[in-house]
Amino acid sequence: MHILPSGRLPRSVVPKRYDLTLAVEPKQGKFSGAVSIDLEIHEATPTIILHAVDLQITQALFEGAGLGRSAEISLLPESEVAVFTFPQELPAGPGLLKIEFDGRLNKQMKGLYEAKTDGERYAFTQFEATDARRAFPCFDEPGFKASFRITAEFPEELMALSNMECESEERDRVRRRKRVTFKETPPMSTYLVALGISRLVAEEFEIEGTRVAIYSRPELAGLTKFAKEVMQACLPRLNDYFGLKYPIPKLDLVGVPDFAMGAMENWGAIFFRENRLLVDVTEASANSLRGVANVITHEVVHQWFGNLVTMWWWEDLWLNESFATWLACKIVDDWRPDWQSWVEFARDKQVPFGVDALNATRPISSKVRTAAEAEEMFDALTYEKGASVLRMLEQFLGGDVFRQGIRDYIAAHQYGNAAAADLWQALAKASGQPVPAIANDWFTKPGFPMLTVKAPTGDFSHLQLEQDRFVADATVSVQDSGVWAIPLSLAYEDEAGVHQHRLLMTEPRFELALPANNIRWVYANAHEQGYYRTRYDDGLYKALCRSLPRLSSEERFGFLDNAWTLAQKGEVPIGVFFDLVRLLRGHDTRIVVEALAGYLETINDRLVSESDRPRLGKFIADRFEPLIAEHGWTARASEGDEPKLTRAAMLWTIGNIARPAELLTQVTGWLEAYWRSPGALDPTFVPPLIRLGARIGDHARFEHYVEQYLKAVAPEERDRYVVAFGDFSRPELTAKILALILSEKIRGQDVWKPLRVLLANPATQGETWTFIQANWAALKKKGGSVGAQRIIGGTKALWREDWLREVESFFKTSENYVASAGRVLAQTLEGIRLGLTLRRLQQENLSDWLRSNYD
């Protein structure tokens, strides 16, 4: 029975304050609690509805208007609510609702859950999006802000962390229990409530008056140095950006042994997956350090954008996540410009572009009615697409103007809730631009535009621009999304050098006269700062091909990525893409090499015929020869990250596809050197080395990988082996690897990682898919809903008609269906169909090109 058609609680009763006590027994896997909620009743009512799920509510009492009244309690699991019905109507005005309840610590990393490590059992919370209701009855919607006074009771040998500082601590030596009460929080949403019961150690320090602490398991206490550096860089910059200092006294960063997400921005107590907080700076790869810096900064941004000012409802989740993704990149780039964060940001648009070109995409701001739909919102569209649109908008308005609008928005809505319209109005006021009209196109429409650029007279200063929605499947007719207001930025070169020209395109077609003569080339998305794709007529395309060294790194990548996308759709023969890849030889930048690694892996694993595989290997060997000569396989002193990352991408691509015998022999030698002395190799070289060692490895190497995994201390090192388990290709090893995944040796948080690699590995994907079907209930239980979503998404690599039918029928049956993965499943099925179409359209073209060039 569903009693909330809109998915939202009525606002006739609202909470003002919670006094919450939780008595947690980690060893027994259970908890009990009592909550007293100060209410404001706006309309007289005989019932109060709260969210509650997987709880046994033993008592409910209302106090108000001089009366105490017990409630009849009805639990409605389908709606995830508890209905409290009173014998008499409750009058309008203030009141107090007291509830007692019991629950179990679940093992799916949501609500108040069990985390096991080193033989101990701990308890942590993960409440976003809608799982506070699994820990205590509450108004579990972001629009119901209230203050929280939290008390925890737990075994004396453990410690407790929460949003605020400890106010008092009592010890019962007879019962061997502690009782800790925390200071009252500012008004905040239930999804931000945090509690951790564990045995952790802290490094504490102060930044601009805020007490910061980094918590870890004792054996990882030496891995906090880099997180401290990041905090010392990002917190002052964010205090300055918002013009408002971090608003509560302390900020904890907590490494959690089992955690489904990368991190969670609980106000004052950010919880992290350990590999996104704790790193050994001397042995961490460049990608790991960047990932940690971005995640920490992202979560600290949320302390303002999401916590201090919160969206009313989940349809505006992007107000939290898009903004934090964009501003984290801006802050990290200001701190470490050598990392070229905006270049990577442009590269990472590939992910939302891929989703947004599907018929099964959605607008960034989408309707949400259920808890499952709220969980589905945490995807590449909310994070990366939204961030890309904000980047485009900031470039159009100007950085200083944009920041002033943000400051005004935060100041006006602090400690409260806001909607998208509030942000647009603040930016419009600061800029004088029609921001609501521009933003509406990008946040409420699905998809994105393809900009076609023509110079019909051959004079590049006079252009015809045309926009239409890009869809990946040429056979699918999508609903017209109208016209986007596109903040265009065109790069072009004349005799005086390279320039940019900005304009707002609001029509389907537009004639543009650039303010220059004798223009040599035009790239219609300067530095790939816009969230749109581009294609060119023959004259403009050839001019760009002749001018590749003059394009920025982002533009070279974007030019190549657009060519690959058009080849995938079948608009151009795949030979056009290969010709461009060959033209870029000698003009590579790191992100071009990393992008090539992805394209070529897809071609090798899914597209090329067996008879043409040697030719593809020869093409790759020839293509990367200048890079090998330039960079070699050994890191050089003071060379910086760019050569290291380029070398890492080359190693995987050449070793996995071309497989030159000399290189594969070296792989074994490098691995043995690494195991003897980890410092012997560049840390950025190690992740692809370990993966490649698995791809060509035998049974003995697999057993050695398991040993290395089990004895690894640093979270990144453990992750390297978890992922590499999926790369072993010997058929006799697959069953062993799959059994390992379900064993206690692999954490629930990591179960999806090797499975996705196994599903993509041509040698193991069939047996892995059979295993997933046979063990789906156990995999769902171990990995939780987040792990299930990611496993379902991994089946997009199953490019066979019979597998397509099986994936669809299996995951749509009621016992296998995952409600929060409904959209992921639709996108996965569409992705498989597109893959099959790509093979049908381009496999012969690929063969023709390879044979004509490598006979």
Short mmCIF file of N, CA and C in Angstrom, two decimals, residues 115 153 192 198 231 235 267 296 302 396 440 505 531 575 684 690-691 700 728 737 776 786 790 822 846 850:
data_model
loop_
_atom_site.label_atom_id
_atom_site.label_comp_id
_atom_site.label_asym_id
_atom_site.label_seq_id
_atom_site.Cartn_x
_atom_site.Cartn_y
_atom_site.Cartn_z
N ALA A 115 30.37 -2.69 9.83
CA ALA A 115 31.64 -2.68 9.09
C ALA A 115 32.61 -3.57 9.84
N GLU A 153 25.37 5.21 22.91
CA GLU A 153 25.80 4.26 23.94
C GLU A 153 26.41 3.06 23.23
N LEU A 192 22.29 14.08 6.40
CA LEU A 192 23.62 14.53 6.81
C LEU A 192 24.00 14.10 8.22
N SER A 198 33.59 2.86 16.54
CA SER A 198 34.74 2.13 16.00
C SER A 198 35.93 2.28 16.93
N MET A 231 43.71 19.50 2.82
CA MET A 231 42.87 20.35 3.67
C MET A 231 43.49 21.72 3.87
N LEU A 235 40.60 24.30 2.35
CA LEU A 235 39.70 24.98 3.28
C LEU A 235 39.86 26.50 3.25
N TRP A 267 27.77 16.67 7.67
CA TRP A 267 28.23 17.98 8.14
C TRP A 267 29.12 17.80 9.37
N ILE A 296 38.36 14.81 -1.56
CA ILE A 296 38.35 15.58 -0.31
C ILE A 296 37.79 16.98 -0.57
N HIS A 302 30.83 20.69 -0.21
CA HIS A 302 29.47 20.39 0.24
C HIS A 302 29.14 21.02 1.59
N PHE A 396 31.02 31.96 -19.55
CA PHE A 396 30.19 32.93 -20.27
C PHE A 396 29.96 34.19 -19.43
N ASN A 440 17.70 26.95 -17.99
CA ASN A 440 16.53 26.08 -18.17
C ASN A 440 16.75 25.09 -19.30
N MET A 505 24.30 31.59 -28.73
CA MET A 505 23.52 31.13 -29.88
C MET A 505 22.17 30.63 -29.38
N TYR A 531 29.49 22.29 -23.23
CA TYR A 531 28.91 20.95 -23.20
C TYR A 531 28.13 20.71 -24.49
N GLY A 575 37.61 4.28 -40.86
CA GLY A 575 38.92 4.65 -41.40
C GLY A 575 39.20 6.14 -41.24
N THR A 684 53.24 5.53 -10.59
CA THR A 684 52.21 5.70 -11.62
C THR A 684 52.29 4.59 -12.66
N ILE A 690 50.63 -4.04 -13.04
CA ILE A 690 49.99 -5.15 -12.32
C ILE A 690 48.83 -5.72 -13.16
N ARG A 691 48.09 -4.85 -13.83
CA ARG A 691 47.00 -5.33 -14.69
C ARG A 691 47.55 -6.15 -15.86
N ALA A 700 50.34 -19.62 -11.09
CA ALA A 700 51.30 -19.24 -10.05
C ALA A 700 51.25 -17.73 -9.80
N PHE A 728 42.97 -11.53 -15.39
CA PHE A 728 43.50 -12.85 -15.73
C PHE A 728 42.64 -13.48 -16.82
N ILE A 737 38.79 -17.14 -9.45
CA ILE A 737 38.63 -15.70 -9.23
C ILE A 737 37.21 -15.39 -8.78
N TRP A 776 23.29 -14.20 -8.10
CA TRP A 776 22.85 -12.82 -8.03
C TRP A 776 22.38 -12.42 -6.62
N VAL A 786 24.36 -0.20 -4.40
CA VAL A 786 25.36 0.48 -5.21
C VAL A 786 26.18 -0.54 -6.00
N ARG A 790 26.34 -1.20 -10.25
CA ARG A 790 27.58 -1.18 -11.02
C ARG A 790 27.83 -2.50 -11.73
N GLY A 822 16.89 0.76 -12.35
CA GLY A 822 16.00 0.68 -13.51
C GLY A 822 16.53 1.46 -14.70
N LEU A 846 36.64 -1.47 -40.87
CA LEU A 846 37.89 -1.57 -40.11
C LEU A 846 38.84 -2.54 -40.81
N LEU A 850 42.58 -1.61 -42.26
CA LEU A 850 43.77 -2.29 -41.76
C LEU A 850 44.49 -3.03 -42.89
#
